[in-house]
């Protein structure tokens, strides 16, 4: 254990870099030894393969310790450096109080260091090798499906189901509902006189027919895919409407009427 006078010199100069070589070597070595001790005790809380890889250089261990005791405060607002020397109530000879206080502070510094710099044991990199009975190693990353591929497969399935839904719904729609959806798909206003004539109803009735057509889509998807989550049903409904826009024949609009620019 370092002599009390070494700690006192560090206290006077405020920073170890301003102390003599002997003091620097003694204090750095002591803190590094305590740092290693607590790292080995706490290494099992991390996912490191070996405690050795968690231990910093002696100078880095001292830097972490010195920074903590200068910056951090106790609950009463006193810096931990002040707290450390307040423990030495018996005068210059009370090295046990100082060494014990330093050990407690190093323990807390190590815990903060491991939490900040290293993943906990329950977490592991997906690139970490996994060993099987045959002795070959694969990483979890290699076993995971390609995200882009998964998205592509999902979108193809949504598209396929939407096409099926669109065919069924179009067959169930009333004439004015088909005209309203066709007009919207082609960008033709529902108030257009030719559209109203094709639907054989008034403007308000055609607007209601359009709303009714949208409700048919939502109700059909919700009923057919009742076991799916809300987000999936919403995506299917949107995709189905898009397919209906593609597949409702322009024949439901007056002859010669086409999409608006």
Tab-separated table of C-alpha atoms in Angstrom:
chain	number	residue	atom	x	y	z
A	1	UNK	CA	0.000	0.000	0.000
A	2	UNK	CA	1.307	3.495	-0.805
A	3	UNK	CA	2.428	5.645	2.098
A	4	UNK	CA	0.057	8.353	3.263
A	5	UNK	CA	2.540	11.043	2.225
A	6	UNK	CA	2.126	9.971	-1.408
A	7	UNK	CA	-1.598	10.530	-1.233
A	8	UNK	CA	-1.021	13.853	0.501
A	9	UNK	CA	1.311	15.000	-2.273
A	10	UNK	CA	-1.329	14.127	-4.819
A	11	UNK	CA	-3.849	16.102	-2.751
A	12	UNK	CA	-1.585	19.172	-2.670
A	13	UNK	CA	-0.810	19.150	-6.391
A	14	UNK	CA	-4.383	18.264	-7.424
A	15	UNK	CA	-3.157	16.108	-10.337
A	16	UNK	CA	-0.832	13.125	-10.350
A	17	UNK	CA	1.037	14.486	-13.372
A	18	UNK	CA	2.462	17.243	-11.157
A	19	UNK	CA	3.832	14.793	-8.589
A	20	UNK	CA	7.266	13.179	-8.506
A	21	UNK	CA	8.085	9.961	-10.338
A	22	UNK	CA	8.018	7.859	-7.169
A	23	UNK	CA	4.558	9.095	-6.200
A	24	UNK	CA	3.211	8.603	-9.720
A	25	UNK	CA	4.513	5.038	-9.900
A	26	UNK	CA	3.217	4.068	-6.460
A	27	UNK	CA	-0.269	5.510	-6.822
A	28	UNK	CA	-0.723	4.425	-10.425
A	29	UNK	CA	0.382	0.904	-9.583
A	30	UNK	CA	-1.912	0.665	-6.562
A	31	UNK	CA	-4.989	1.898	-8.435
A	32	UNK	CA	-4.197	-0.356	-11.419
A	33	UNK	CA	-3.952	-3.370	-9.098
A	34	UNK	CA	-7.292	-2.587	-7.453
A	35	UNK	CA	-8.821	-1.887	-10.862
A	36	UNK	CA	-7.748	-5.317	-12.141
A	37	UNK	CA	-9.102	-6.975	-9.004
A	38	UNK	CA	-12.573	-5.493	-9.410
A	39	UNK	CA	-12.638	-6.060	-13.168
A	40	UNK	CA	-12.011	-9.765	-12.570
A	41	UNK	CA	-14.757	-9.839	-9.933
A	42	UNK	CA	-17.282	-8.131	-12.212
A	43	UNK	CA	-16.230	-9.641	-15.551
A	44	UNK	CA	-18.986	-12.272	-15.354
A	45	UNK	CA	-21.556	-9.490	-15.714
A	46	UNK	CA	-20.317	-8.734	-19.244
A	47	UNK	CA	-20.287	-10.824	-22.403
A	48	UNK	CA	-16.481	-10.668	-22.685
A	49	UNK	CA	-14.741	-13.969	-23.381
A	50	UNK	CA	-11.955	-13.155	-20.915
A	51	UNK	CA	-11.532	-10.618	-18.090
A	52	UNK	CA	-8.115	-9.706	-19.519
A	53	UNK	CA	-9.689	-7.944	-22.484
A	54	UNK	CA	-11.605	-5.698	-20.079
A	55	UNK	CA	-8.559	-4.406	-18.184
A	56	UNK	CA	-7.224	-1.033	-19.364
A	57	UNK	CA	-3.611	0.107	-19.178
A	58	UNK	CA	-2.430	1.301	-15.755
A	59	UNK	CA	-2.330	4.936	-16.878
A	60	UNK	CA	-5.881	4.685	-18.243
A	61	UNK	CA	-7.116	3.089	-15.025
A	62	UNK	CA	-5.632	5.973	-13.025
A	63	UNK	CA	-7.174	8.530	-15.387
A	64	UNK	CA	-10.635	6.988	-14.897
A	65	UNK	CA	-10.154	6.994	-11.133
A	66	UNK	CA	-8.797	10.552	-10.900
A	67	UNK	CA	-11.536	11.937	-13.159
A	68	UNK	CA	-14.230	10.308	-11.056
A	69	UNK	CA	-12.956	11.569	-7.705
A	70	UNK	CA	-12.615	15.114	-9.009
A	71	UNK	CA	-15.917	15.381	-10.848
A	72	UNK	CA	-18.372	13.204	-8.960
A	73	UNK	CA	-19.945	14.361	-5.706
A	74	UNK	CA	-21.388	12.688	-2.644
A	75	UNK	CA	-25.009	13.211	-1.652
A	76	UNK	CA	-23.935	16.106	0.551
A	77	UNK	CA	-22.308	17.883	-2.406
A	78	UNK	CA	-18.737	17.138	-1.309
A	79	UNK	CA	-16.363	15.882	-4.011
A	80	UNK	CA	-15.203	12.299	-3.574
A	81	UNK	CA	-11.638	13.568	-3.341
A	82	UNK	CA	-12.638	15.623	-0.305
A	83	UNK	CA	-14.529	12.638	1.075
A	84	UNK	CA	-11.452	10.450	0.623
A	85	UNK	CA	-9.172	12.608	2.742
A	86	UNK	CA	-11.886	13.312	5.304
A	87	UNK	CA	-11.689	9.584	6.131
A	88	UNK	CA	-8.134	10.069	7.350
A	89	UNK	CA	-9.149	11.340	10.786
A	90	UNK	CA	-6.211	9.822	12.649
A	91	UNK	CA	-3.585	11.983	10.920
A	92	UNK	CA	-0.699	11.063	8.666
A	93	UNK	CA	-0.524	7.492	9.883
A	94	UNK	CA	-4.032	6.485	8.884
A	95	UNK	CA	-3.112	4.759	5.651
A	96	UNK	CA	-5.745	2.063	6.175
A	97	UNK	CA	-8.566	4.634	5.891
A	98	UNK	CA	-7.101	6.074	2.694
A	99	UNK	CA	-6.423	2.727	1.077
A	100	UNK	CA	-9.902	1.473	1.982
A	101	UNK	CA	-11.503	4.626	0.608
A	102	UNK	CA	-9.534	4.376	-2.636
A	103	UNK	CA	-10.595	0.745	-3.029
A	104	UNK	CA	-14.266	1.659	-2.618
A	105	UNK	CA	-13.963	4.419	-5.189
A	106	UNK	CA	-12.104	2.182	-7.649
A	107	UNK	CA	-14.853	-0.421	-7.309
A	108	UNK	CA	-17.488	2.142	-8.305
A	109	UNK	CA	-15.317	3.412	-11.159
A	110	UNK	CA	-14.916	-0.137	-12.483
A	111	UNK	CA	-18.661	-0.738	-12.390
A	112	UNK	CA	-19.331	2.473	-14.316
A	113	UNK	CA	-16.538	1.646	-16.759
A	114	UNK	CA	-17.913	-1.826	-17.512
A	115	UNK	CA	-21.485	-0.537	-17.906
A	116	UNK	CA	-20.353	2.213	-20.260
A	117	UNK	CA	-17.764	0.383	-22.357
A	118	UNK	CA	-18.955	-3.233	-22.500
A	119	UNK	CA	-22.218	-5.023	-23.231
A	120	UNK	CA	-23.911	-6.916	-20.397
A	121	UNK	CA	-23.818	-10.703	-20.355
A	122	UNK	CA	-27.352	-11.053	-21.694
A	123	UNK	CA	-26.351	-9.209	-24.867
A	124	UNK	CA	-24.136	-10.640	-27.612
A	125	UNK	CA	-23.000	-9.483	-31.009
A	126	UNK	CA	-24.805	-11.164	-33.894
A	127	UNK	CA	-21.365	-11.599	-35.487
A	128	UNK	CA	-20.143	-13.679	-32.561
A	129	UNK	CA	-19.318	-17.283	-33.664
A	130	UNK	CA	-21.731	-20.023	-32.608
A	131	UNK	CA	-20.287	-23.513	-32.182
A	132	UNK	CA	-22.290	-26.620	-33.018
A	133	UNK	CA	-21.712	-30.301	-32.294
A	134	UNK	CA	-19.839	-30.800	-35.554
A	135	UNK	CA	-17.310	-28.152	-34.573
A	136	UNK	CA	-18.126	-25.713	-37.361
A	137	UNK	CA	-18.756	-22.094	-36.472
A	138	UNK	CA	-21.416	-19.822	-37.854
A	139	UNK	CA	-22.467	-16.410	-36.642
A	140	UNK	CA	-26.030	-15.540	-35.741
A	141	UNK	CA	-25.803	-12.880	-38.443
A	142	UNK	CA	-25.297	-15.587	-41.072
A	143	UNK	CA	-28.354	-17.483	-39.855
A	144	UNK	CA	-30.711	-14.505	-39.973
A	145	UNK	CA	-32.805	-14.040	-43.135
A	146	UNK	CA	-31.960	-11.165	-45.442
A	147	UNK	CA	-34.153	-8.206	-44.358
A	148	UNK	CA	-34.489	-6.949	-47.924
A	149	UNK	CA	-35.496	-10.409	-49.101
A	150	UNK	CA	-38.074	-10.677	-46.338
A	151	UNK	CA	-39.598	-7.335	-47.303
A	152	UNK	CA	-39.760	-8.392	-50.946
A	153	UNK	CA	-41.509	-11.664	-50.086
A	154	UNK	CA	-43.997	-9.866	-47.851
A	155	UNK	CA	-44.788	-7.284	-50.510
A	156	UNK	CA	-45.335	-9.985	-53.130
A	157	UNK	CA	-47.781	-11.716	-50.794
A	158	UNK	CA	-49.625	-8.452	-50.093
A	159	UNK	CA	-49.871	-7.826	-53.829
A	160	UNK	CA	-51.188	-11.348	-54.490
A	161	UNK	CA	-53.837	-11.102	-51.787
A	162	UNK	CA	-54.843	-7.607	-52.929
A	163	UNK	CA	-55.455	-8.887	-56.466
A	164	UNK	CA	-57.689	-11.640	-55.090
A	165	UNK	CA	-59.603	-9.187	-52.900
A	166	UNK	CA	-60.048	-6.719	-55.768
A	167	UNK	CA	-61.599	-9.365	-58.045
A	168	UNK	CA	-64.114	-10.407	-55.383
A	169	UNK	CA	-65.036	-6.855	-54.413
A	170	UNK	CA	-65.527	-5.615	-57.978
A	171	UNK	CA	-68.096	-8.394	-58.562
A	172	UNK	CA	-70.016	-7.301	-55.464
A	173	UNK	CA	-70.134	-3.555	-56.189
A	174	UNK	CA	-73.293	-1.850	-57.404
A	175	UNK	CA	-73.156	-0.049	-60.751
A	176	UNK	CA	-72.961	3.455	-59.286
A	177	UNK	CA	-70.236	2.307	-56.848
A	178	UNK	CA	-68.156	1.009	-59.771
A	179	UNK	CA	-68.684	4.240	-61.708
A	180	UNK	CA	-67.658	6.312	-58.677
A	181	UNK	CA	-64.486	4.273	-58.091
A	182	UNK	CA	-63.651	4.328	-61.809
A	183	UNK	CA	-64.113	8.087	-61.949
A	184	UNK	CA	-61.816	8.603	-58.968
A	185	UNK	CA	-59.263	6.213	-60.444
A	186	UNK	CA	-59.202	8.202	-63.672
A	187	UNK	CA	-59.237	11.568	-61.949
A	188	UNK	CA	-62.650	12.557	-63.247
A	189	UNK	CA	-64.790	14.650	-60.848
A	190	UNK	CA	-67.867	12.921	-59.475
A	191	UNK	CA	-69.832	16.069	-60.331
A	192	UNK	CA	-69.160	15.610	-64.060
A	193	UNK	CA	-72.514	15.460	-65.831
A	194	UNK	CA	-71.479	12.542	-68.046
A	195	UNK	CA	-70.359	10.568	-65.001
A	196	UNK	CA	-73.644	11.288	-63.260
A	197	UNK	CA	-75.506	10.107	-66.325
A	198	UNK	CA	-73.461	6.890	-66.482
A	199	UNK	CA	-74.179	6.226	-62.813
A	200	UNK	CA	-77.829	7.124	-63.269
A	201	UNK	CA	-77.940	9.064	-59.999
A	202	UNK	CA	-77.390	12.527	-58.591
A	203	UNK	CA	-74.171	14.081	-57.305
A	204	UNK	CA	-74.897	13.437	-53.624
A	205	UNK	CA	-75.906	9.858	-54.294
A	206	UNK	CA	-72.722	9.247	-56.300
A	207	UNK	CA	-70.569	10.686	-53.536
A	208	UNK	CA	-72.314	8.363	-51.106
A	209	UNK	CA	-71.760	5.484	-53.537
A	210	UNK	CA	-68.052	6.241	-53.546
A	211	UNK	CA	-67.926	6.221	-49.736
A	212	UNK	CA	-69.931	3.007	-49.701
A	213	UNK	CA	-67.472	1.425	-52.130
A	214	UNK	CA	-64.574	2.290	-49.794
A	215	UNK	CA	-66.473	0.811	-46.855
A	216	UNK	CA	-67.002	-2.384	-48.855
A	217	UNK	CA	-63.234	-2.665	-49.270
A	218	UNK	CA	-62.522	-2.084	-45.563
A	219	UNK	CA	-65.280	-4.448	-44.406
A	220	UNK	CA	-64.239	-7.188	-46.813
A	221	UNK	CA	-60.571	-7.041	-45.775
A	222	UNK	CA	-61.416	-6.889	-42.054
A	223	UNK	CA	-63.710	-9.904	-42.344
A	224	UNK	CA	-61.443	-12.018	-44.554
A	225	UNK	CA	-58.298	-11.276	-42.550
A	226	UNK	CA	-59.786	-10.937	-39.080
A	227	UNK	CA	-56.855	-12.809	-37.519
A	228	UNK	CA	-54.276	-10.360	-38.879
A	229	UNK	CA	-53.128	-7.298	-36.943
A	230	UNK	CA	-54.583	-3.872	-37.655
A	231	UNK	CA	-51.511	-2.592	-39.519
A	232	UNK	CA	-51.541	-5.577	-41.892
A	233	UNK	CA	-55.269	-5.166	-42.602
A	234	UNK	CA	-54.755	-1.468	-43.326
A	235	UNK	CA	-51.919	-2.250	-45.736
A	236	UNK	CA	-54.061	-4.871	-47.470
A	237	UNK	CA	-56.987	-2.462	-47.803
A	238	UNK	CA	-54.784	0.196	-49.395
A	239	UNK	CA	-53.252	-2.339	-51.779
A	240	UNK	CA	-56.725	-3.655	-52.656
A	241	UNK	CA	-57.980	-0.169	-53.501
A	242	UNK	CA	-54.949	0.322	-55.732
A	243	UNK	CA	-55.756	-2.932	-57.550
A	244	UNK	CA	-59.401	-1.914	-57.940
A	245	UNK	CA	-58.247	1.390	-59.438
A	246	UNK	CA	-56.220	-0.637	-61.941
A	247	UNK	CA	-58.908	-3.192	-62.715
A	248	UNK	CA	-62.199	-1.280	-62.686
A	249	UNK	CA	-62.707	-1.051	-66.462
A	250	UNK	CA	-62.905	2.342	-68.057
A	251	UNK	CA	-66.074	1.022	-69.692
A	252	UNK	CA	-67.907	2.168	-66.582
A	253	UNK	CA	-67.199	5.748	-67.627
A	254	UNK	CA	-68.874	7.486	-70.524
A	255	UNK	CA	-67.470	6.724	-73.966
A	256	UNK	CA	-64.507	8.908	-74.826
A	257	UNK	CA	-63.824	9.982	-71.251
A	258	UNK	CA	-60.244	9.316	-70.121
A	259	UNK	CA	-57.987	10.141	-67.219
A	260	UNK	CA	-57.486	13.818	-66.496
A	261	UNK	CA	-53.933	15.226	-66.874
